[in-house]
mmCIF file of C-alpha atoms in Angstrom:
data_model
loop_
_atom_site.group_PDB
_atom_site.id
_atom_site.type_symbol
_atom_site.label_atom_id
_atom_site.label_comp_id
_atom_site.label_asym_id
_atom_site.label_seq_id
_atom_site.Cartn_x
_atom_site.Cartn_y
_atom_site.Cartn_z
ATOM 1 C CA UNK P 21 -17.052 -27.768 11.780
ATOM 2 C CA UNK P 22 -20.495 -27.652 12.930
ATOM 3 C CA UNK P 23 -22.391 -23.545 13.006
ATOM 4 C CA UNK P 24 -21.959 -24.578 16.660
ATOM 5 C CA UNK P 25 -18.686 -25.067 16.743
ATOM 6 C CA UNK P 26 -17.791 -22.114 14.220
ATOM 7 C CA UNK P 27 -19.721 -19.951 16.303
ATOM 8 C CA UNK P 28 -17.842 -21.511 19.474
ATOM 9 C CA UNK P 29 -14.302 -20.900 17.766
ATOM 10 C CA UNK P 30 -15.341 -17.394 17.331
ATOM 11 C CA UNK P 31 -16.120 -16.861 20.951
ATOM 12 C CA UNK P 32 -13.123 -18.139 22.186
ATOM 13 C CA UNK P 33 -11.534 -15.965 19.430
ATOM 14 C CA UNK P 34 -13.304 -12.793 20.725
ATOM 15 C CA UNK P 35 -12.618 -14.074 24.500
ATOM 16 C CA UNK P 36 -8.442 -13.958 24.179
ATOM 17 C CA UNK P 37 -8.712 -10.902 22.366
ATOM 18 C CA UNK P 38 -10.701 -9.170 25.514
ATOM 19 C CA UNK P 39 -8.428 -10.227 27.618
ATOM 20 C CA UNK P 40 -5.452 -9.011 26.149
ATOM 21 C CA UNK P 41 -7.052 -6.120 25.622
ATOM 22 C CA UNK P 42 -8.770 -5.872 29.241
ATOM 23 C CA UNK P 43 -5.865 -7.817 31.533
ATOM 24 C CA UNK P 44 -3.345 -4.815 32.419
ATOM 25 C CA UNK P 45 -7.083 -2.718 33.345
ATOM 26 C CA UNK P 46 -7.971 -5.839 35.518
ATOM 27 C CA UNK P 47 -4.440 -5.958 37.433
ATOM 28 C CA UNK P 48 -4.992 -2.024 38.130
ATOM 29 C CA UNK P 49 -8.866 -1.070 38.542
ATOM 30 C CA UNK P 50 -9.623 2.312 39.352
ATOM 31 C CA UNK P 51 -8.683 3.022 42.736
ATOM 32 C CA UNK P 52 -6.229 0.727 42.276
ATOM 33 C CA UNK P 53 -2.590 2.537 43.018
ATOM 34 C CA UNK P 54 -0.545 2.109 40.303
ATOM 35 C CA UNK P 55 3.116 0.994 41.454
ATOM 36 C CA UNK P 56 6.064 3.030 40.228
ATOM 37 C CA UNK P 57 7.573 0.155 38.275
ATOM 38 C CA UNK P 58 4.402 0.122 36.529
ATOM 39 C CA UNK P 59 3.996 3.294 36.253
ATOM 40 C CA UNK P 60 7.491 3.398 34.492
ATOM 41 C CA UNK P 61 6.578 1.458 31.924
ATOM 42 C CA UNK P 62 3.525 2.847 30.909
ATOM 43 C CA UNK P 63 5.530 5.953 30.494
ATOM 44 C CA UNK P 64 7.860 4.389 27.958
ATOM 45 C CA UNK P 65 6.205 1.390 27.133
ATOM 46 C CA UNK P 66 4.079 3.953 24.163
ATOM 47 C CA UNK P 67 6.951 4.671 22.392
ATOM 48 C CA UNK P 68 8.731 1.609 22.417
ATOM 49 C CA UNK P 69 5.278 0.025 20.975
ATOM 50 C CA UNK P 70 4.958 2.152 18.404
ATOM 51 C CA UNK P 71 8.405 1.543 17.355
ATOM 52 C CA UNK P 72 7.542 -2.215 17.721
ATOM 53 C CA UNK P 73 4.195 -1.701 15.786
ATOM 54 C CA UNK P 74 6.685 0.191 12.966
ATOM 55 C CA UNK P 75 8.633 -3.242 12.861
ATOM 56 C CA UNK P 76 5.624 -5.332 12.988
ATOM 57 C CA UNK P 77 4.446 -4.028 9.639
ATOM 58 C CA UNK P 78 7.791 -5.310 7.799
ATOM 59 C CA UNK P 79 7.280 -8.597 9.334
ATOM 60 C CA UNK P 80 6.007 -10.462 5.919
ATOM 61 C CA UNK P 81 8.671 -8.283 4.013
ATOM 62 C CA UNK P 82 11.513 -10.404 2.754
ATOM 63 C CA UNK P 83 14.575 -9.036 2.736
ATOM 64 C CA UNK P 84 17.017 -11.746 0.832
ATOM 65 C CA UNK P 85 15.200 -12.094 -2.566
ATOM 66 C CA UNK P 86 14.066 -10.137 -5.060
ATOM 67 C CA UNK P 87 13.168 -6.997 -4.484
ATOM 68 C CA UNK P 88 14.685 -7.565 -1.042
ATOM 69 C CA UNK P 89 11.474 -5.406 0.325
ATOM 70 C CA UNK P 90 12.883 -2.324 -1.419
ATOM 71 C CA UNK P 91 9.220 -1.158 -2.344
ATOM 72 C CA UNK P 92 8.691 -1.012 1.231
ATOM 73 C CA UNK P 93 11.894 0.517 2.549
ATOM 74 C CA UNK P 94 12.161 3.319 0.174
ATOM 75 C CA UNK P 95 8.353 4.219 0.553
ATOM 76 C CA UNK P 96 9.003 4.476 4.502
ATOM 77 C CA UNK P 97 12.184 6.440 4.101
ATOM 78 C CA UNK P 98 9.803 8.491 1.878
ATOM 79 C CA UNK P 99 7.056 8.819 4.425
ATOM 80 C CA UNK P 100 9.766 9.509 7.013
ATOM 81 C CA UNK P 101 11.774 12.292 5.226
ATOM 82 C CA UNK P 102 8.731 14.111 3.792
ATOM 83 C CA UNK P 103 6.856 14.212 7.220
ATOM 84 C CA UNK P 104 9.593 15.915 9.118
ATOM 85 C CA UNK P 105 10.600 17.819 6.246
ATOM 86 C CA UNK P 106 6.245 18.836 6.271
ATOM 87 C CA UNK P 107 5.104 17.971 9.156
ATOM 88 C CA UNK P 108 1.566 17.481 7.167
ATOM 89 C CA UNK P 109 0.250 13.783 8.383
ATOM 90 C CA UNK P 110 -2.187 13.449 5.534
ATOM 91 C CA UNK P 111 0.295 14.219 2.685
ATOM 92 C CA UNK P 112 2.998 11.912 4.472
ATOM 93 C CA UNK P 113 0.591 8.955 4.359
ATOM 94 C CA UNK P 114 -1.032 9.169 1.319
ATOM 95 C CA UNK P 115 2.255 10.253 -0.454
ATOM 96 C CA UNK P 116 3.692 7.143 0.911
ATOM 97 C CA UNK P 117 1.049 4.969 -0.117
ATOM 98 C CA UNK P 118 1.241 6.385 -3.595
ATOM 99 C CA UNK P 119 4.723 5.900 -3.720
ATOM 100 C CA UNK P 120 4.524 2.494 -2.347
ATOM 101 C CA UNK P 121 2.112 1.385 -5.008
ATOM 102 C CA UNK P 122 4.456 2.776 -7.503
ATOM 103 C CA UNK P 123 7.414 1.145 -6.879
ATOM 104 C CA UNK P 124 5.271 -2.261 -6.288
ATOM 105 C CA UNK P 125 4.528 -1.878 -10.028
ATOM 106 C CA UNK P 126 8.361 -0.628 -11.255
ATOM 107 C CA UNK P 127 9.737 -3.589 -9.266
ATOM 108 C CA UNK D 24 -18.096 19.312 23.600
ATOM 109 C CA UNK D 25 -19.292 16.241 21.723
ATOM 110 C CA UNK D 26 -19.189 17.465 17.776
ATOM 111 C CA UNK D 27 -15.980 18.860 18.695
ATOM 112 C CA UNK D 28 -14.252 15.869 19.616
ATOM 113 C CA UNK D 29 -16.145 13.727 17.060
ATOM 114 C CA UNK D 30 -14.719 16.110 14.165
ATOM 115 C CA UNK D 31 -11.322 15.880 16.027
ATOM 116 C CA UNK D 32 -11.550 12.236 15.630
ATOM 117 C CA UNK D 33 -12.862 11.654 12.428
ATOM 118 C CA UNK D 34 -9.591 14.167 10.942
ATOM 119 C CA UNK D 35 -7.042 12.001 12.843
ATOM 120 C CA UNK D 36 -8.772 8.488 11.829
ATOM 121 C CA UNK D 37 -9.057 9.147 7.701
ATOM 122 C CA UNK D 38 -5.735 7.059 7.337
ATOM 123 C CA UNK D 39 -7.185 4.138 9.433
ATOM 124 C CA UNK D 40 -10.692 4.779 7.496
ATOM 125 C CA UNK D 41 -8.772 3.956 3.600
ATOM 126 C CA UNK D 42 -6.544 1.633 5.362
ATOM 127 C CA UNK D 43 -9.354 -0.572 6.864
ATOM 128 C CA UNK D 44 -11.451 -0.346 3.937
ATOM 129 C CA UNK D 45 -8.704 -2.296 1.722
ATOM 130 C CA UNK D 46 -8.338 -4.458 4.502
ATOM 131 C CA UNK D 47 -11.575 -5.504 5.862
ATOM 132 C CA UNK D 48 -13.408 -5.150 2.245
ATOM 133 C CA UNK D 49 -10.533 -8.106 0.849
ATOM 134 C CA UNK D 50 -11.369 -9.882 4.350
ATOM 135 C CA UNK D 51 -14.558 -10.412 3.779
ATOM 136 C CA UNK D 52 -14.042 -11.755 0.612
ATOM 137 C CA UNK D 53 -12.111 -13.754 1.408
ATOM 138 C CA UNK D 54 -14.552 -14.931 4.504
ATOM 139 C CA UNK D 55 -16.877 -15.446 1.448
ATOM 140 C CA UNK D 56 -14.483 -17.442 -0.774
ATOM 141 C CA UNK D 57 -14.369 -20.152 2.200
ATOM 142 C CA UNK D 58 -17.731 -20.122 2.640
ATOM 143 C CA UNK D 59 -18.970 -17.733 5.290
ATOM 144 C CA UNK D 60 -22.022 -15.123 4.395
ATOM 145 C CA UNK D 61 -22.425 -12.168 5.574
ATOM 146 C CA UNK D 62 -23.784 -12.838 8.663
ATOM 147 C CA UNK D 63 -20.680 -14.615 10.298
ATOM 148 C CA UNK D 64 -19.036 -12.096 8.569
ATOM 149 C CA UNK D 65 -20.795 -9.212 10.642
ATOM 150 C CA UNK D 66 -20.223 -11.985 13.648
ATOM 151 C CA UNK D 67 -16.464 -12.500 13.755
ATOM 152 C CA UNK D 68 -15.544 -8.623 12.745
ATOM 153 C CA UNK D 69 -18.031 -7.304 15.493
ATOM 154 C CA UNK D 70 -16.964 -9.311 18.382
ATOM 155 C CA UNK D 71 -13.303 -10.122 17.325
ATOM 156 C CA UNK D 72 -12.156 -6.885 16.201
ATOM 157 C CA UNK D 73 -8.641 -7.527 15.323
ATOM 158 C CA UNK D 74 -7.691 -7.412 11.810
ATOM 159 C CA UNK D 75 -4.408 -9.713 12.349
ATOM 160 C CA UNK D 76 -5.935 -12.456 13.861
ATOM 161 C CA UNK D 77 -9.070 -12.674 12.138
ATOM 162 C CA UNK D 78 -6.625 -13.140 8.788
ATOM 163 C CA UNK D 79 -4.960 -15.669 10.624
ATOM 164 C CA UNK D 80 -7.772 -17.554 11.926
ATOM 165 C CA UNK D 81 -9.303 -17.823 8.378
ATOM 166 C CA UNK D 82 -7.649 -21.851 8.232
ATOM 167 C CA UNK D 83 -8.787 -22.144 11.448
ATOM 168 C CA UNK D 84 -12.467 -21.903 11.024
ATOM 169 C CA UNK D 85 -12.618 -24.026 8.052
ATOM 170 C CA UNK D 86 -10.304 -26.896 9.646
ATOM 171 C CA UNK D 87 -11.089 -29.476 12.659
ATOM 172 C CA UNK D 88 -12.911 -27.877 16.119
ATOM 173 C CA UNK D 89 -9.986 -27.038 18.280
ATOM 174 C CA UNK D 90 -11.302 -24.437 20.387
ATOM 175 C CA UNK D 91 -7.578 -24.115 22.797
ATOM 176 C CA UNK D 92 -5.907 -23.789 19.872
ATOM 177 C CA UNK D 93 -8.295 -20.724 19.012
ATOM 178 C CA UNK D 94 -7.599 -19.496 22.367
ATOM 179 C CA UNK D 95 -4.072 -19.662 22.509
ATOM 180 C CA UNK D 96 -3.786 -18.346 18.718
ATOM 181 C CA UNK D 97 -6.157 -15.091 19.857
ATOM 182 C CA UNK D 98 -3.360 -14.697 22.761
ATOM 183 C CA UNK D 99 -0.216 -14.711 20.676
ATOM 184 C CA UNK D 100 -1.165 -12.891 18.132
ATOM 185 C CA UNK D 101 -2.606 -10.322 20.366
ATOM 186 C CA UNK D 102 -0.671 -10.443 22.799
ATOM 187 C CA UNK D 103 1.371 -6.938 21.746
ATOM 188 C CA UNK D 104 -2.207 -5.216 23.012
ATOM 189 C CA UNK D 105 -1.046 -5.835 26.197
ATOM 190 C CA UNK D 106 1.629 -2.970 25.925
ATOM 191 C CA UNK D 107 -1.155 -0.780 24.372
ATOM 192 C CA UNK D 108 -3.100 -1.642 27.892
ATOM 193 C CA UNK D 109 -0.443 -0.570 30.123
ATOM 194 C CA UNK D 110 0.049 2.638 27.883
ATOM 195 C CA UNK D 111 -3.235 3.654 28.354
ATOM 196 C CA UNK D 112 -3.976 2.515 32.068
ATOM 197 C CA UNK D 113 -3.199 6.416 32.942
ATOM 198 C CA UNK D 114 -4.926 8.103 30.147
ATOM 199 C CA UNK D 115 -7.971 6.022 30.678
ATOM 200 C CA UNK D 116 -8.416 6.545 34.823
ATOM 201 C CA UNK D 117 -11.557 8.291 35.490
ATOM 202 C CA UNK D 118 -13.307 7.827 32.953
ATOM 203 C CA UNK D 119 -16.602 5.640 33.728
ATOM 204 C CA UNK D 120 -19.517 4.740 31.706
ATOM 205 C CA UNK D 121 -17.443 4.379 28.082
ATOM 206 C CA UNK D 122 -14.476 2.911 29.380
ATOM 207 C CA UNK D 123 -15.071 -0.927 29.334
ATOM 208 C CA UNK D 124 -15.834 0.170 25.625
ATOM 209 C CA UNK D 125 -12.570 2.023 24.832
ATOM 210 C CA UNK D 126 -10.835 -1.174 26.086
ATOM 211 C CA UNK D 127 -12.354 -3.772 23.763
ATOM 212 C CA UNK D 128 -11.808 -1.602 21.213
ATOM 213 C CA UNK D 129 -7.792 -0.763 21.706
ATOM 214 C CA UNK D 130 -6.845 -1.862 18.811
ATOM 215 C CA UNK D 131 -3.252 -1.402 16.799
ATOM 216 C CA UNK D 132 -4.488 2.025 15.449
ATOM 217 C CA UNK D 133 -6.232 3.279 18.127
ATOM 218 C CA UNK D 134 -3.838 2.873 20.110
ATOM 219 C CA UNK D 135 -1.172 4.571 17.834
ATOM 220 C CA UNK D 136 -3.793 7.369 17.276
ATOM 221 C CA UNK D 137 -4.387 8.092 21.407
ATOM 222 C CA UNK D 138 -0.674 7.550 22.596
ATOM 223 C CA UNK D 139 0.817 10.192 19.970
ATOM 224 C CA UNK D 140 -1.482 12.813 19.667
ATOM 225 C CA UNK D 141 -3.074 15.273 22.148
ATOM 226 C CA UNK D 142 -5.911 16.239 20.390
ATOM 227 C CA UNK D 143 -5.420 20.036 21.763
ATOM 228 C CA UNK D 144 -6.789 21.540 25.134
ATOM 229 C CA UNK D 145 -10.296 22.988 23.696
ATOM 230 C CA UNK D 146 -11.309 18.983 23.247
ATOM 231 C CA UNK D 147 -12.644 16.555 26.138
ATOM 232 C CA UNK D 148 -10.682 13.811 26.036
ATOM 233 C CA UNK D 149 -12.994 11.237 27.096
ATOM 234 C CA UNK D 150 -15.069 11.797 23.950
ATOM 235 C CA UNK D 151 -12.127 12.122 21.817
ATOM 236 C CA UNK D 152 -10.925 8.694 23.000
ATOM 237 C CA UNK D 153 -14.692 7.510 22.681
ATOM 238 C CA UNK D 154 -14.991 8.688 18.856
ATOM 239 C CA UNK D 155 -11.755 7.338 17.567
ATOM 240 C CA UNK D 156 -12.341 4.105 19.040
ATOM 241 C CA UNK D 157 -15.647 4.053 17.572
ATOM 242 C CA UNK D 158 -15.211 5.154 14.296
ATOM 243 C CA UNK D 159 -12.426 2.637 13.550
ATOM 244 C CA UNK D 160 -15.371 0.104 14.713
ATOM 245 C CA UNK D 161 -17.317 1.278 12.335
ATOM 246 C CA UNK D 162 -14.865 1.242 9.455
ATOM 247 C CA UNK D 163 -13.655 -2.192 10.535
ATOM 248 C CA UNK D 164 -16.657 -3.772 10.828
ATOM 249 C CA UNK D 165 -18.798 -2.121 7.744
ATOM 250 C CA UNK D 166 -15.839 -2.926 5.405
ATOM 251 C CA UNK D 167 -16.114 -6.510 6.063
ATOM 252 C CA UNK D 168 -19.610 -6.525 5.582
ATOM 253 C CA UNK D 169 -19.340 -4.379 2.476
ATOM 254 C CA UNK D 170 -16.571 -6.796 1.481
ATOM 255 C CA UNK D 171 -18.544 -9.833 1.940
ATOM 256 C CA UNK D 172 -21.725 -8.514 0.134
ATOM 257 C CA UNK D 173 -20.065 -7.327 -2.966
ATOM 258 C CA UNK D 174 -17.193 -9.538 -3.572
ATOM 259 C CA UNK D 175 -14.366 -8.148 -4.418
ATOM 260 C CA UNK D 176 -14.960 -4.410 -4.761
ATOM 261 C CA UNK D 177 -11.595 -4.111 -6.550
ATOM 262 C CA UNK D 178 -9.100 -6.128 -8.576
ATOM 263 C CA UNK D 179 -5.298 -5.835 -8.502
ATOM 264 C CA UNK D 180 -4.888 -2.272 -9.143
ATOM 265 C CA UNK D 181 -5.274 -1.008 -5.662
ATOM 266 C CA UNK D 182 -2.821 -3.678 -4.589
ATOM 267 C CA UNK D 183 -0.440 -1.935 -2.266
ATOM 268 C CA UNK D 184 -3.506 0.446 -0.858
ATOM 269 C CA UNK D 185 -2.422 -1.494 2.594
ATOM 270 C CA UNK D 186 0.927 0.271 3.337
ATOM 271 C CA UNK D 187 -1.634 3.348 4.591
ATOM 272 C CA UNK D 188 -1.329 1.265 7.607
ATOM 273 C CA UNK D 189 2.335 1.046 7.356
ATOM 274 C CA UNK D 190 2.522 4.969 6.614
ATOM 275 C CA UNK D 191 0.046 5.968 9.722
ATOM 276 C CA UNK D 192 2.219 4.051 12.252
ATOM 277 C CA UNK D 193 5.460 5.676 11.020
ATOM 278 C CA UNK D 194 4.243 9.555 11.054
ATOM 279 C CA UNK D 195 2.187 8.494 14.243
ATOM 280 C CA UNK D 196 5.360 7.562 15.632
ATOM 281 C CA UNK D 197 7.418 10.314 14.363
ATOM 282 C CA UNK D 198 4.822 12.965 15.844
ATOM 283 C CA UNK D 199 5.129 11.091 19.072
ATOM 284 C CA UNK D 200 8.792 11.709 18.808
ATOM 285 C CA UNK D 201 8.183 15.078 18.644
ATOM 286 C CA UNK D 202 5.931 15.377 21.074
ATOM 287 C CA UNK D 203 7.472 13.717 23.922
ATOM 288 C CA UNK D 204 11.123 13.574 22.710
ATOM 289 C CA UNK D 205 11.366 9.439 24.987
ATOM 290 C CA UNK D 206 13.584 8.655 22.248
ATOM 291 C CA UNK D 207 15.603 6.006 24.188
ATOM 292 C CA UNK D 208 12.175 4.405 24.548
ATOM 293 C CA UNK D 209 11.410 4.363 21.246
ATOM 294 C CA UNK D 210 15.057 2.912 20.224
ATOM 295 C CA UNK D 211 14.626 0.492 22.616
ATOM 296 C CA UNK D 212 11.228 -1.213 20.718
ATOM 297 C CA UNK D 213 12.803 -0.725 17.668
ATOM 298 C CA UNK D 214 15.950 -2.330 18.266
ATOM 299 C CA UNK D 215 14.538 -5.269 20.428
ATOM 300 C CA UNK D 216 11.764 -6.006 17.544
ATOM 301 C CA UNK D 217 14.241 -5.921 15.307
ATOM 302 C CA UNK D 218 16.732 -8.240 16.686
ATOM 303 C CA UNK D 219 14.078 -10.858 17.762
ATOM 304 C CA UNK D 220 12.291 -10.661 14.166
ATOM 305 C CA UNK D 221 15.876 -11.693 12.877
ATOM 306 C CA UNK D 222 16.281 -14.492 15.568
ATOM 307 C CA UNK D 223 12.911 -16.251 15.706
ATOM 308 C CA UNK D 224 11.503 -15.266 12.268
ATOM 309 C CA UNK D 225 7.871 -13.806 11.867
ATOM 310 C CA UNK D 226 5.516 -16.224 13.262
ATOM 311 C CA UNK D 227 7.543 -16.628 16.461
ATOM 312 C CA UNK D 228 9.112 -12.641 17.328
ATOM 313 C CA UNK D 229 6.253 -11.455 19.189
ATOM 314 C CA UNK D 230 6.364 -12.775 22.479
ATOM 315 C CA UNK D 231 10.223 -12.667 22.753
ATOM 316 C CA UNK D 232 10.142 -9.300 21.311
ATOM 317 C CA UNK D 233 8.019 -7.702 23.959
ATOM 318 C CA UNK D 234 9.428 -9.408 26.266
ATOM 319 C CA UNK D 235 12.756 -7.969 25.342
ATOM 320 C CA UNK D 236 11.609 -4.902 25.284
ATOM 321 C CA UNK D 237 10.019 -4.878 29.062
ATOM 322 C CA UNK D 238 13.074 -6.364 30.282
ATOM 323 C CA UNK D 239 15.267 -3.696 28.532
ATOM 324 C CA UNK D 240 13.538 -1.111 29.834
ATOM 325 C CA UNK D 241 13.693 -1.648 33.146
ATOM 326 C CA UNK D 242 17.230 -2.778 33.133
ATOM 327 C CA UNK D 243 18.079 0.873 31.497
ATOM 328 C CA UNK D 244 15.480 2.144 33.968
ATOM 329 C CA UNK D 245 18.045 4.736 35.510
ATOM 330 C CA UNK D 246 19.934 5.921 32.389
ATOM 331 C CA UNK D 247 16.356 6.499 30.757
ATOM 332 C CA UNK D 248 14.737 8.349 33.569
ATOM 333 C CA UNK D 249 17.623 10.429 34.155
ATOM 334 C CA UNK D 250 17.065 11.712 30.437
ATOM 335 C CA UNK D 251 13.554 13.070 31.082
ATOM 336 C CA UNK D 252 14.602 14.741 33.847
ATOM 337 C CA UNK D 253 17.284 16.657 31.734
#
């Protein structure tokens, strides 16, 4: 590639992120009334990403070899149990992470 | 008004901070390693602004021009901010002058960071929104750059420093839980992601996942809605 056509290919890069960033703000501009059925989802549609965002994260885990993504599973189930047993969102993460890089050595 | 939402936001983005540091410092390394200097560095990670993609586009930039290939790449893989768009289409109404900025920059973890948390009553919202956003900018883009100058800052014993990431989406979530108690919605993502990461495998679950996932939720519109109202 060219500078010009790096520079090009990072445009267009930057230009599909904007507008799946901007689209759903384009369909409903201010003013805009927001339809029910829309404004269903983006009642529930927070959690359910979150929960899809949760999943996203184990994507490049692989589950059917060695260590079947154990380092990962048991650091979440840490980070799970010791946040609603705390409730302190600094110690869960952290504590997690620590954990996680434990286990990635022990395995 | 200001200080108090910018300290509000720089105590709920210090997981995002470490996280992005790992992340964007070994980016721009890498950016480096195929032969990109700082200054495309700075480029890509300013304008861009997407951790995922920018990863996967690192072939891309050093392979044939195929510019619709960049474009449809930059949709898939960001496709999921979509959901994060119609999430915040509320929360975001009103607010003027900052707001085309808050949208470029609704990334994965500002996103999680805004749709879980109410930063409290005492804090204006529109600032709050404005500081996270911006501060994850910041640590995005200056630990490329700081990645790119230096090399890499770190060898192998911080591996694993990433699951931060991991760690700040699952208490995120759980505080959500707490907070607004839509736990049929949040089943729903989890089960839909799950069964369409099994089915397609990982470079294909996104866009049948969320799609799942809308269609589920309306289909159990009535059963869901008739939860809140209990």
């Amino acid at each position: 590639m060219t500078t010009a056509q790096t520079a090009v290919t990072i445009a267009v890069l930057a230009l599909g992120t904007l507008i799946t960033r901007a689209l759903p703000f384009i369909c409903f501009p201010e003013g805009k009334k927001i339809p029910p059925i829309i404004e269903y989802l983006a009642n529930t549609l927070p959690c359910a990403a979150m929960a899809f965002l949760v999943v996203y994260c184990f994507k490049d885990t692989k589950l059917l070899s060695y260590p079947y993504g154990l380092p990962k599973i048991i650091a979440a189930a840490f980070v799970v149990v010791v946040h609603l047993w705390k409730k302190n969102t600094l110690f869960s993460i952290f504590g997690g992470t620590a954990v996680y890089m434990v286990l990635l050595r022990i395995f | 008004m200001k200080r108090k939402a910018l300290k509000a936001a720089f105590s709920s983005t210090i997981p995002v901070f470490a996280g992005f540091l790992f992340l964007g410092a070994s980016y721009g390394f890498l950016m480096n390693s195929k032969g990109f200097g700082t200054g495309w560095v700075l480029l890509i990670s300013a304008t861009v602004f997407a951790g995922s993609l920018q990863f996967a586009a690192l072939e891309l930039l050093v392979s044939t021009f195929n510019p619709l290939y960049a474009l449809v790449l930059a949709l898939i893989i960001n496709a999921r901010h979509l959901f994060y768009g119609f999430s915040m289409l509320k929360e975001y109404r009103g607010i003027k002058k900052i707001k085309p900025f808050l949208i470029f920059g609704l990334v994965d973890e500002t996103f999680s960071i805004i749709a879980s948390k109410d930063p409290g009553e005492e804090i204006d919202k529109p600032w709050y929104y404005f500081f996270v956003t911006l501060l994850n900018y910041i640590y995005w883009v200056g630990s490329c750059v700081i990645g790119s100058l230096l090399g890499s800052i770190w060898g192998a014993e911080l591996e694993g420093v990433e699951f931060v990431l991991t760690a700040l989406f699952i208490v995120l979530l759980l505080n959500q839980l707490t907070e607004q108690k839509k736990y049929s919605s949040a089943l729903t993502g989890f089960i839909c992601t799950v069964i369409c990461l099994g089915l397609f495998g990982r470079d294909m679950f996104l866009l049948p996942a969320m799609l799942l996932i809308v269609s589920s939720l309306l289909l159990f519109k009535r059963p869901i809605e008739r939860k809140w109202q209990q």
